[in-house]
Amino acid sequence: MKKNYEIAVIPGDGTGPEVVAEGIKVLETVAAKCNFDYHFSTYDIGGERYLKTGETISDELLECLGQKDAIYLGAIGHPEVKPGILEQGILLKTRFSLDQYINLRPVKLYEGVYTPIKDKLPEHVDFVVVRENTEGLYVGAGGYLKRGTPDEVAIQESINTRKGVERCIRYAFDYCQKRNKAKKLTLCGKTNVLTYAFDLWERTFNEVAIEYPDIETDYAHVDALCMWMVKNPEWFDVIVTDNMFGDVITDLGAMIQGGMGIAAGANINPDGVSMFEPIGGSAPKYTGQQKINPIAAILAAQLMLETIGEQKAASFIEAGVAKVLRENIKDVAAGKMGYTTQEIGDLIVGYIQENC
Ligand code: IPM
Ligand code: MN
């Protein structure tokens, strides 16, 4: 029997709907080629709706999302909403509620894409960051004392549980093994200063490593790792790190792979429902102009298929993206592509229809 996937679609704010439309077009194309079915349910969630109704995401809606096979997200963010409300009320709430404890971010330089790093080629930039996605500084632990006075104290604590750290590290080892590339896993931390949190990370990493004798392990402090990501990106295969460091290093990663226009991420609950998104944000000033590169959203769809087990369909998408980046697009940045958002979607669909 044909498999049928229930997919929640959250186009969201700004340019989210434009890029999601292209991702859906590509999904429909590979579904037909690979003989599976899908059913999309679209949800109106985001800054626009928050301004109208005061609602971010309700528990009922989260419950509903929790029944799906996957969530496909465009972008959340609105210039008229105070920073923090949508991020915490929608994005982080969904990650935490659905226990999407892995944030997976591939950093891959495709042929034909400009990297600001001199002399580096696609063979040098191809690694994946496994970012812990439900703990650390992101849990919102802490508070104020005497707020607004000269004696004000602000505390923001990083929460690291053995269970949370271990499941993330295990996922990274498994992922590294399955990826089967250099079979090298680097722990990114700050053991010289954050001596409690990263002591837990390091001990757990070393203990779990014993179960994976075929994986080479390495450690780097986060500051040094930023240096090496630029100087020697070829050293990395899979990097595992905490929530905050993962947030920072993956923006750096997005830049060395060519920019936000092609960077995708997955919020994964290996035993539940995962959410896939382009990581570039809502780009409000480009809304409706067809100037944003949909490839980040299309690669998010590729990650979605890979995660739910449609490897062949995922590889078709990647082949289409690689071809269009190699042969068509002038520059991956918004407005400089030489094509509209829709035209890039069409080029990828066309390639898949003819060649896969
Ligand atoms: C990301 C974003 C989010 C994060 C923000 C919007 C809360 O920067 O997905 O990396 O910090 O995780
Ligand atoms: Mn970020």
CSV table of C-alpha atoms and ligand atoms in Angstrom, one decimal:
chain,number,residue,atom,x,y,z
A,1,MET,CA,0.0,0.0,0.0
A,2,LYS,CA,1.1,3.5,-0.7
A,3,LYS,CA,2.4,5.4,2.3
A,4,ASN,CA,0.5,8.5,3.2
A,5,TYR,CA,2.1,11.3,5.2
A,6,GLU,CA,0.2,13.8,7.2
A,7,ILE,CA,2.1,17.0,7.0
A,8,ALA,CA,1.4,20.2,8.9
A,9,VAL,CA,2.4,23.3,7.0
A,10,ILE,CA,3.0,26.6,8.8
A,11,PRO,CA,3.8,29.1,6.1
A,12,GLY,CA,4.2,31.8,8.8
A,13,ASP,CA,5.3,35.4,8.3
A,14,GLY,CA,7.0,37.6,5.7
A,15,THR,CA,8.5,35.6,2.9
A,16,GLY,CA,7.7,32.3,4.6
A,17,PRO,CA,4.6,31.6,2.4
A,18,GLU,CA,6.5,32.3,-0.8
A,19,VAL,CA,9.3,29.8,-0.1
A,20,VAL,CA,7.0,27.2,1.4
A,21,ALA,CA,5.0,27.2,-1.8
A,22,GLU,CA,8.1,26.2,-3.7
A,23,GLY,CA,9.0,23.5,-1.2
A,24,ILE,CA,5.5,22.1,-1.5
A,25,LYS,CA,5.8,22.1,-5.3
A,26,VAL,CA,9.0,20.1,-5.1
A,27,LEU,CA,7.5,17.7,-2.5
A,28,GLU,CA,4.6,17.0,-4.8
A,29,THR,CA,6.9,16.3,-7.6
A,30,VAL,CA,9.1,13.8,-5.8
A,31,ALA,CA,6.0,12.1,-4.1
A,32,ALA,CA,4.7,11.3,-7.6
A,33,LYS,CA,8.1,9.9,-8.7
A,34,CYS,CA,8.6,7.9,-5.5
A,35,ASN,CA,5.0,6.6,-5.1
A,36,PHE,CA,4.0,8.0,-1.8
A,37,ASP,CA,1.0,10.2,-0.9
A,38,TYR,CA,0.8,13.2,1.4
A,39,HIS,CA,-1.9,15.4,2.9
A,40,PHE,CA,-1.1,18.9,3.8
A,41,SER,CA,-2.9,20.8,6.6
A,42,THR,CA,-2.1,24.5,6.7
A,43,TYR,CA,-2.0,26.4,9.9
A,44,ASP,CA,-2.2,30.1,10.3
A,45,ILE,CA,0.4,30.8,13.0
A,46,GLY,CA,2.8,33.7,13.3
A,47,GLY,CA,3.2,37.4,13.9
A,48,GLU,CA,0.3,38.5,11.7
A,49,ARG,CA,-2.1,36.3,13.6
A,50,TYR,CA,-0.6,37.2,17.0
A,51,LEU,CA,-1.2,40.9,16.2
A,52,LYS,CA,-4.9,40.1,15.3
A,53,THR,CA,-5.7,37.7,18.1
A,54,GLY,CA,-3.0,37.9,20.8
A,55,GLU,CA,-2.4,34.2,20.4
A,56,THR,CA,0.9,32.6,19.7
A,57,ILE,CA,0.3,28.8,19.7
A,58,SER,CA,-2.3,27.1,21.8
A,59,ASP,CA,-2.0,23.8,23.6
A,60,GLU,CA,-4.8,22.4,21.4
A,61,LEU,CA,-2.9,23.3,18.3
A,62,LEU,CA,0.3,21.7,19.7
A,63,GLU,CA,-1.7,18.6,20.4
A,64,CYS,CA,-2.9,18.6,16.8
A,65,LEU,CA,0.7,19.1,15.5
A,66,GLY,CA,1.8,16.2,17.7
A,67,GLN,CA,-0.5,13.9,15.7
A,68,LYS,CA,1.2,14.6,12.4
A,69,ASP,CA,4.1,12.9,10.6
A,70,ALA,CA,6.0,16.1,10.2
A,71,ILE,CA,5.8,19.9,10.4
A,72,TYR,CA,7.0,22.1,7.6
A,73,LEU,CA,7.6,25.7,8.7
A,74,GLY,CA,8.3,28.8,6.6
A,75,ALA,CA,9.3,31.6,9.0
A,76,ILE,CA,8.1,33.2,12.2
A,77,GLY,CA,8.9,36.8,12.9
A,78,HIS,CA,7.2,40.2,12.6
A,79,PRO,CA,8.8,43.7,12.8
A,80,GLU,CA,5.8,45.0,14.9
A,81,VAL,CA,6.0,42.3,17.5
A,82,LYS,CA,8.4,42.8,20.4
A,83,PRO,CA,11.4,40.5,20.2
A,84,GLY,CA,11.0,37.4,22.2
A,85,ILE,CA,7.2,36.9,22.1
A,86,LEU,CA,7.0,34.9,18.9
A,87,GLU,CA,10.4,33.2,19.4
A,88,GLN,CA,9.4,31.9,22.8
A,89,GLY,CA,5.7,31.7,22.2
A,90,ILE,CA,5.8,29.8,19.0
A,91,LEU,CA,9.2,28.4,17.9
A,92,LEU,CA,10.7,27.5,21.3
A,93,LYS,CA,7.3,26.4,22.6
A,94,THR,CA,6.9,24.0,19.7
A,95,ARG,CA,10.5,22.6,20.1
A,96,PHE,CA,10.0,22.1,23.8
A,97,SER,CA,6.4,20.8,23.8
A,98,LEU,CA,7.1,18.2,21.0
A,99,ASP,CA,10.4,17.4,22.6
A,100,GLN,CA,12.4,18.0,19.5
A,101,TYR,CA,15.6,17.6,21.2
A,102,ILE,CA,17.9,17.7,18.2
A,103,ASN,CA,18.5,20.6,16.0
A,104,LEU,CA,20.2,19.3,12.9
A,105,ARG,CA,22.0,21.7,10.6
A,106,PRO,CA,24.0,20.5,7.6
A,107,VAL,CA,26.7,22.9,6.5
A,108,LYS,CA,27.5,22.0,2.9
A,109,LEU,CA,29.0,24.1,0.2
A,110,TYR,CA,27.5,23.1,-3.2
A,111,GLU,CA,29.3,23.5,-6.5
A,112,GLY,CA,28.8,26.9,-8.0
A,113,VAL,CA,28.1,28.6,-4.7
A,114,TYR,CA,30.3,31.4,-3.5
A,115,THR,CA,31.9,31.0,-0.1
A,116,PRO,CA,33.6,33.9,1.6
A,117,ILE,CA,36.4,31.6,2.6
A,118,LYS,CA,39.3,31.9,0.2
A,119,ASP,CA,40.4,28.8,-1.6
A,120,LYS,CA,37.8,26.5,-0.1
A,121,LEU,CA,35.9,24.1,-2.3
A,122,PRO,CA,32.8,21.9,-1.9
A,123,GLU,CA,35.1,19.1,-0.8
A,124,HIS,CA,36.3,21.2,2.1
A,125,VAL,CA,32.9,22.3,3.5
A,126,ASP,CA,30.6,19.4,4.2
A,127,PHE,CA,29.7,18.8,7.9
A,128,VAL,CA,26.7,18.6,10.1
A,129,VAL,CA,26.0,20.3,13.4
A,130,VAL,CA,23.9,18.4,16.0
A,131,ARG,CA,22.7,21.1,18.4
A,132,GLU,CA,20.9,20.2,21.6
A,133,ASN,CA,17.5,21.8,21.2
A,134,THR,CA,15.6,21.7,24.5
A,135,GLU,CA,17.9,22.7,27.3
A,136,GLY,CA,20.9,25.0,28.1
A,137,LEU,CA,20.4,28.7,28.2
A,138,TYR,CA,17.2,28.4,26.2
A,139,VAL,CA,15.0,27.0,29.0
A,140,GLY,CA,14.4,30.5,30.5
A,141,ALA,CA,15.6,29.6,34.0
A,142,GLY,CA,16.6,32.6,36.0
A,143,GLY,CA,15.1,35.9,36.9
A,144,TYR,CA,15.6,39.5,38.0
A,145,LEU,CA,16.2,41.1,41.3
A,146,LYS,CA,15.5,44.8,41.8
A,147,ARG,CA,14.8,45.2,38.2
A,148,GLY,CA,15.2,48.8,36.9
A,149,THR,CA,17.2,49.9,39.9
A,150,PRO,CA,21.0,50.5,40.1
A,151,ASP,CA,21.2,47.3,42.1
A,152,GLU,CA,19.6,45.2,39.5
A,153,VAL,CA,20.6,41.6,39.2
A,154,ALA,CA,19.8,39.4,36.1
A,155,ILE,CA,20.4,35.7,36.2
A,156,GLN,CA,20.1,33.4,33.2
A,157,GLU,CA,21.0,29.8,33.9
A,158,SER,CA,22.1,27.1,31.6
A,159,ILE,CA,20.3,23.8,32.5
A,160,ASN,CA,22.0,20.6,31.4
A,161,THR,CA,20.6,17.3,32.5
A,162,ARG,CA,22.4,14.0,32.2
A,163,LYS,CA,19.5,12.6,30.3
A,164,GLY,CA,19.2,15.5,27.9
A,165,VAL,CA,22.9,15.7,27.2
A,166,GLU,CA,23.2,11.9,26.8
A,167,ARG,CA,20.4,11.6,24.3
A,168,CYS,CA,21.8,14.3,22.2
A,169,ILE,CA,25.3,12.9,22.2
A,170,ARG,CA,23.9,9.4,21.4
A,171,TYR,CA,22.0,10.8,18.5
A,172,ALA,CA,25.2,12.5,17.2
A,173,PHE,CA,27.2,9.3,17.4
A,174,ASP,CA,24.5,7.3,15.6
A,175,TYR,CA,24.1,10.1,13.0
A,176,CYS,CA,27.9,10.1,12.4
A,177,GLN,CA,27.9,6.4,12.0
A,178,LYS,CA,25.0,6.4,9.5
A,179,ARG,CA,26.5,9.3,7.6
A,180,ASN,CA,29.5,7.2,7.1
A,181,LYS,CA,31.8,9.9,5.9
A,182,ALA,CA,35.0,10.7,7.9
A,183,LYS,CA,33.3,9.0,11.0
A,184,LYS,CA,34.6,11.8,13.2
A,185,LEU,CA,32.6,13.4,15.9
A,186,THR,CA,33.8,16.7,17.5
A,187,LEU,CA,32.4,17.9,20.8
A,188,CYS,CA,32.2,21.7,20.9
A,189,GLY,CA,32.2,23.1,24.4
A,190,LYS,CA,34.0,25.4,26.8
A,191,THR,CA,35.4,23.1,29.4
A,192,ASN,CA,38.0,25.6,30.5
A,193,VAL,CA,35.4,28.1,31.8
A,194,LEU,CA,32.0,26.5,32.0
A,195,THR,CA,33.4,23.8,34.3
A,196,TYR,CA,30.1,22.4,35.5
A,197,ALA,CA,28.0,22.2,32.4
A,198,PHE,CA,30.7,21.1,30.0
A,199,ASP,CA,32.3,18.7,32.5
A,200,LEU,CA,28.9,16.9,32.3
A,201,TRP,CA,29.0,17.1,28.5
A,202,GLU,CA,32.6,15.9,28.3
A,203,ARG,CA,32.2,13.0,30.7
A,204,THR,CA,29.0,11.9,28.9
A,205,PHE,CA,30.7,12.2,25.5
A,206,ASN,CA,33.7,10.1,26.6
A,207,GLU,CA,31.5,7.4,28.2
A,208,VAL,CA,29.2,7.1,25.2
A,209,ALA,CA,32.2,7.1,22.8
A,210,ILE,CA,33.3,3.7,24.2
A,211,GLU,CA,30.2,2.2,22.6
A,212,TYR,CA,31.3,3.6,19.2
A,213,PRO,CA,34.9,2.4,18.7
A,214,ASP,CA,34.7,3.0,15.0
A,215,ILE,CA,34.1,6.7,15.5
A,216,GLU,CA,37.0,9.0,16.0
A,217,THR,CA,36.4,11.6,18.6
A,218,ASP,CA,37.7,15.1,19.1
A,219,TYR,CA,37.1,18.1,21.3
A,220,ALA,CA,37.2,21.9,20.6
A,221,HIS,CA,36.4,24.9,22.7
A,222,VAL,CA,33.7,26.9,21.0
A,223,ASP,CA,35.9,30.0,20.3
A,224,ALA,CA,38.6,27.9,18.7
A,225,LEU,CA,36.0,26.0,16.7
A,226,CYS,CA,34.8,29.2,15.2
A,227,MET,CA,38.3,29.9,14.1
A,228,TRP,CA,38.7,26.4,12.6
A,229,MET,CA,35.3,26.4,10.9
A,230,VAL,CA,36.7,29.3,8.8
A,231,LYS,CA,40.3,28.2,8.5
A,232,ASN,CA,40.0,24.4,8.2
A,233,PRO,CA,36.3,23.5,7.7
A,234,GLU,CA,37.5,20.2,6.2
A,235,TRP,CA,38.4,19.0,9.7
A,236,PHE,CA,34.8,18.6,10.6
A,237,ASP,CA,32.4,15.7,9.9
A,238,VAL,CA,29.8,15.9,12.7
A,239,ILE,CA,29.9,18.5,15.5
A,240,VAL,CA,27.8,18.1,18.7
A,241,THR,CA,27.2,20.9,21.0
A,242,ASP,CA,24.7,22.6,23.4
A,243,ASN,CA,21.8,24.8,22.5
A,244,MET,CA,23.5,28.3,22.7
A,245,PHE,CA,26.8,27.4,21.1
A,246,GLY,CA,24.9,25.5,18.4
A,247,ASP,CA,22.8,28.6,17.7
A,248,VAL,CA,25.9,30.7,17.2
A,249,ILE,CA,28.1,28.3,15.2
A,250,THR,CA,25.3,27.4,12.8
A,251,ASP,CA,24.9,31.0,11.6
A,252,LEU,CA,28.6,31.0,11.0
A,253,GLY,CA,28.1,27.7,9.2
A,254,ALA,CA,25.3,29.1,7.1
A,255,MET,CA,27.7,31.9,5.9
A,256,ILE,CA,30.5,29.6,4.9
A,257,GLN,CA,28.1,27.4,2.9
A,258,GLY,CA,27.0,30.4,0.9
A,259,GLY,CA,24.4,32.2,3.0
A,260,MET,CA,21.0,32.1,4.7
A,261,GLY,CA,19.3,31.6,1.4
A,262,ILE,CA,20.3,28.0,1.3
A,263,ALA,CA,20.6,27.0,4.9
A,264,ALA,CA,18.1,24.5,6.3
A,265,GLY,CA,17.5,23.0,9.7
A,266,ALA,CA,15.5,20.2,11.3
A,267,ASN,CA,14.1,20.1,14.8
A,268,ILE,CA,14.0,16.4,15.5
A,269,ASN,CA,12.2,14.2,18.0
A,270,PRO,CA,13.5,10.8,16.9
A,271,ASP,CA,10.5,9.2,18.6
A,272,GLY,CA,7.9,11.8,17.7
A,273,VAL,CA,7.1,14.6,15.4
A,274,SER,CA,9.9,16.7,13.8
A,275,MET,CA,9.8,20.2,12.3
A,276,PHE,CA,11.7,21.4,9.3
A,277,GLU,CA,12.6,25.0,8.4
A,278,PRO,CA,14.7,27.3,6.4
A,279,ILE,CA,16.8,29.0,9.0
A,280,GLY,CA,16.9,32.5,7.4
A,281,GLY,CA,13.9,34.1,9.0
A,282,SER,CA,10.9,36.0,7.6
A,283,ALA,CA,12.9,38.8,5.8
A,284,PRO,CA,9.9,41.3,6.1
A,285,LYS,CA,11.4,43.8,3.7
A,286,TYR,CA,11.2,41.3,0.8
A,287,THR,CA,7.7,40.1,1.5
A,288,GLY,CA,5.7,39.3,-1.7
A,289,GLN,CA,8.5,40.4,-4.0
A,290,GLN,CA,9.7,36.9,-5.1
A,291,LYS,CA,13.2,37.8,-4.3
A,292,ILE,CA,14.1,35.3,-1.6
A,293,ASN,CA,15.9,32.1,-2.5
A,294,PRO,CA,13.6,29.1,-1.9
A,295,ILE,CA,16.4,26.7,-1.8
A,296,ALA,CA,16.7,26.8,2.0
A,297,ALA,CA,13.0,25.8,2.2
A,298,ILE,CA,13.5,23.2,-0.4
A,299,LEU,CA,16.4,21.7,1.4
A,300,ALA,CA,14.3,21.8,4.6
A,301,ALA,CA,11.8,19.6,2.7
A,302,GLN,CA,14.7,17.3,1.7
A,303,LEU,CA,15.7,17.0,5.4
A,304,MET,CA,12.0,16.2,6.1
A,305,LEU,CA,12.0,13.3,3.6
A,306,GLU,CA,15.3,12.0,4.8
A,307,THR,CA,14.1,12.0,8.4
A,308,ILE,CA,10.7,10.3,7.7
A,309,GLY,CA,12.4,7.6,5.7
A,310,GLU,CA,12.0,8.7,2.0
A,311,GLN,CA,15.7,8.6,1.2
A,312,LYS,CA,15.2,8.3,-2.5
A,313,ALA,CA,12.9,11.3,-2.8
A,314,ALA,CA,15.3,13.3,-0.6
A,315,SER,CA,18.2,12.4,-2.9
A,316,PHE,CA,16.1,13.6,-5.9
A,317,ILE,CA,15.6,16.9,-4.3
A,318,GLU,CA,19.3,17.3,-3.5
A,319,ALA,CA,20.2,16.4,-7.0
A,320,GLY,CA,17.9,19.1,-8.4
A,321,VAL,CA,19.2,21.7,-5.9
A,322,ALA,CA,22.8,20.8,-6.7
A,323,LYS,CA,22.2,21.1,-10.5
A,324,VAL,CA,20.4,24.5,-10.2
A,325,LEU,CA,23.1,25.9,-7.9
A,326,ARG,CA,25.8,24.7,-10.2
A,327,GLU,CA,24.3,25.7,-13.5
A,328,ASN,CA,21.7,28.4,-13.1
A,329,ILE,CA,21.8,30.6,-10.0
A,330,LYS,CA,24.2,33.5,-10.2
A,331,ASP,CA,24.2,34.4,-6.5
A,332,VAL,CA,22.3,32.7,-3.7
A,333,ALA,CA,21.5,36.0,-2.0
A,334,ALA,CA,18.0,37.6,-2.1
A,335,GLY,CA,17.4,39.6,-5.2
A,336,LYS,CA,20.7,38.6,-6.9
A,337,MET,CA,19.7,35.1,-8.1
A,338,GLY,CA,18.9,36.0,-11.6
A,339,TYR,CA,15.5,34.3,-11.1
A,340,THR,CA,12.4,34.8,-9.1
A,341,THR,CA,11.6,32.6,-6.1
A,342,GLN,CA,9.0,30.8,-8.2
A,343,GLU,CA,11.4,30.3,-11.2
A,344,ILE,CA,13.9,28.6,-9.0
A,345,GLY,CA,11.2,26.2,-7.7
A,346,ASP,CA,10.3,25.5,-11.4
A,347,LEU,CA,13.9,24.8,-12.4
A,348,ILE,CA,14.2,22.2,-9.6
A,349,VAL,CA,10.9,20.6,-10.4
A,350,GLY,CA,11.8,20.5,-14.1
A,351,TYR,CA,15.1,18.8,-13.3
A,352,ILE,CA,13.5,16.2,-11.1
A,353,GLN,CA,10.8,15.5,-13.7
A,354,GLU,CA,13.3,14.9,-16.5
A,355,ASN,CA,16.1,13.3,-14.7
A,356,CYS,CA,14.9,11.3,-11.7
B,1,IPM,C1,17.4,29.6,15.3
B,1,IPM,C2,16.9,30.9,15.7
B,1,IPM,C3,16.1,30.8,17.0
B,1,IPM,C4,17.1,30.2,18.0
B,1,IPM,C5,15.5,32.0,17.5
B,1,IPM,C6,14.6,32.7,16.5
B,1,IPM,C7,14.7,31.8,18.8
B,1,IPM,O1,17.9,31.8,15.8
B,1,IPM,O2,16.5,28.7,15.0
B,1,IPM,O3,18.6,29.4,15.3
B,1,IPM,O4,17.8,30.9,18.7
B,1,IPM,O5,17.1,29.0,18.2
B,2,MN,MN,19.8,31.0,15.3
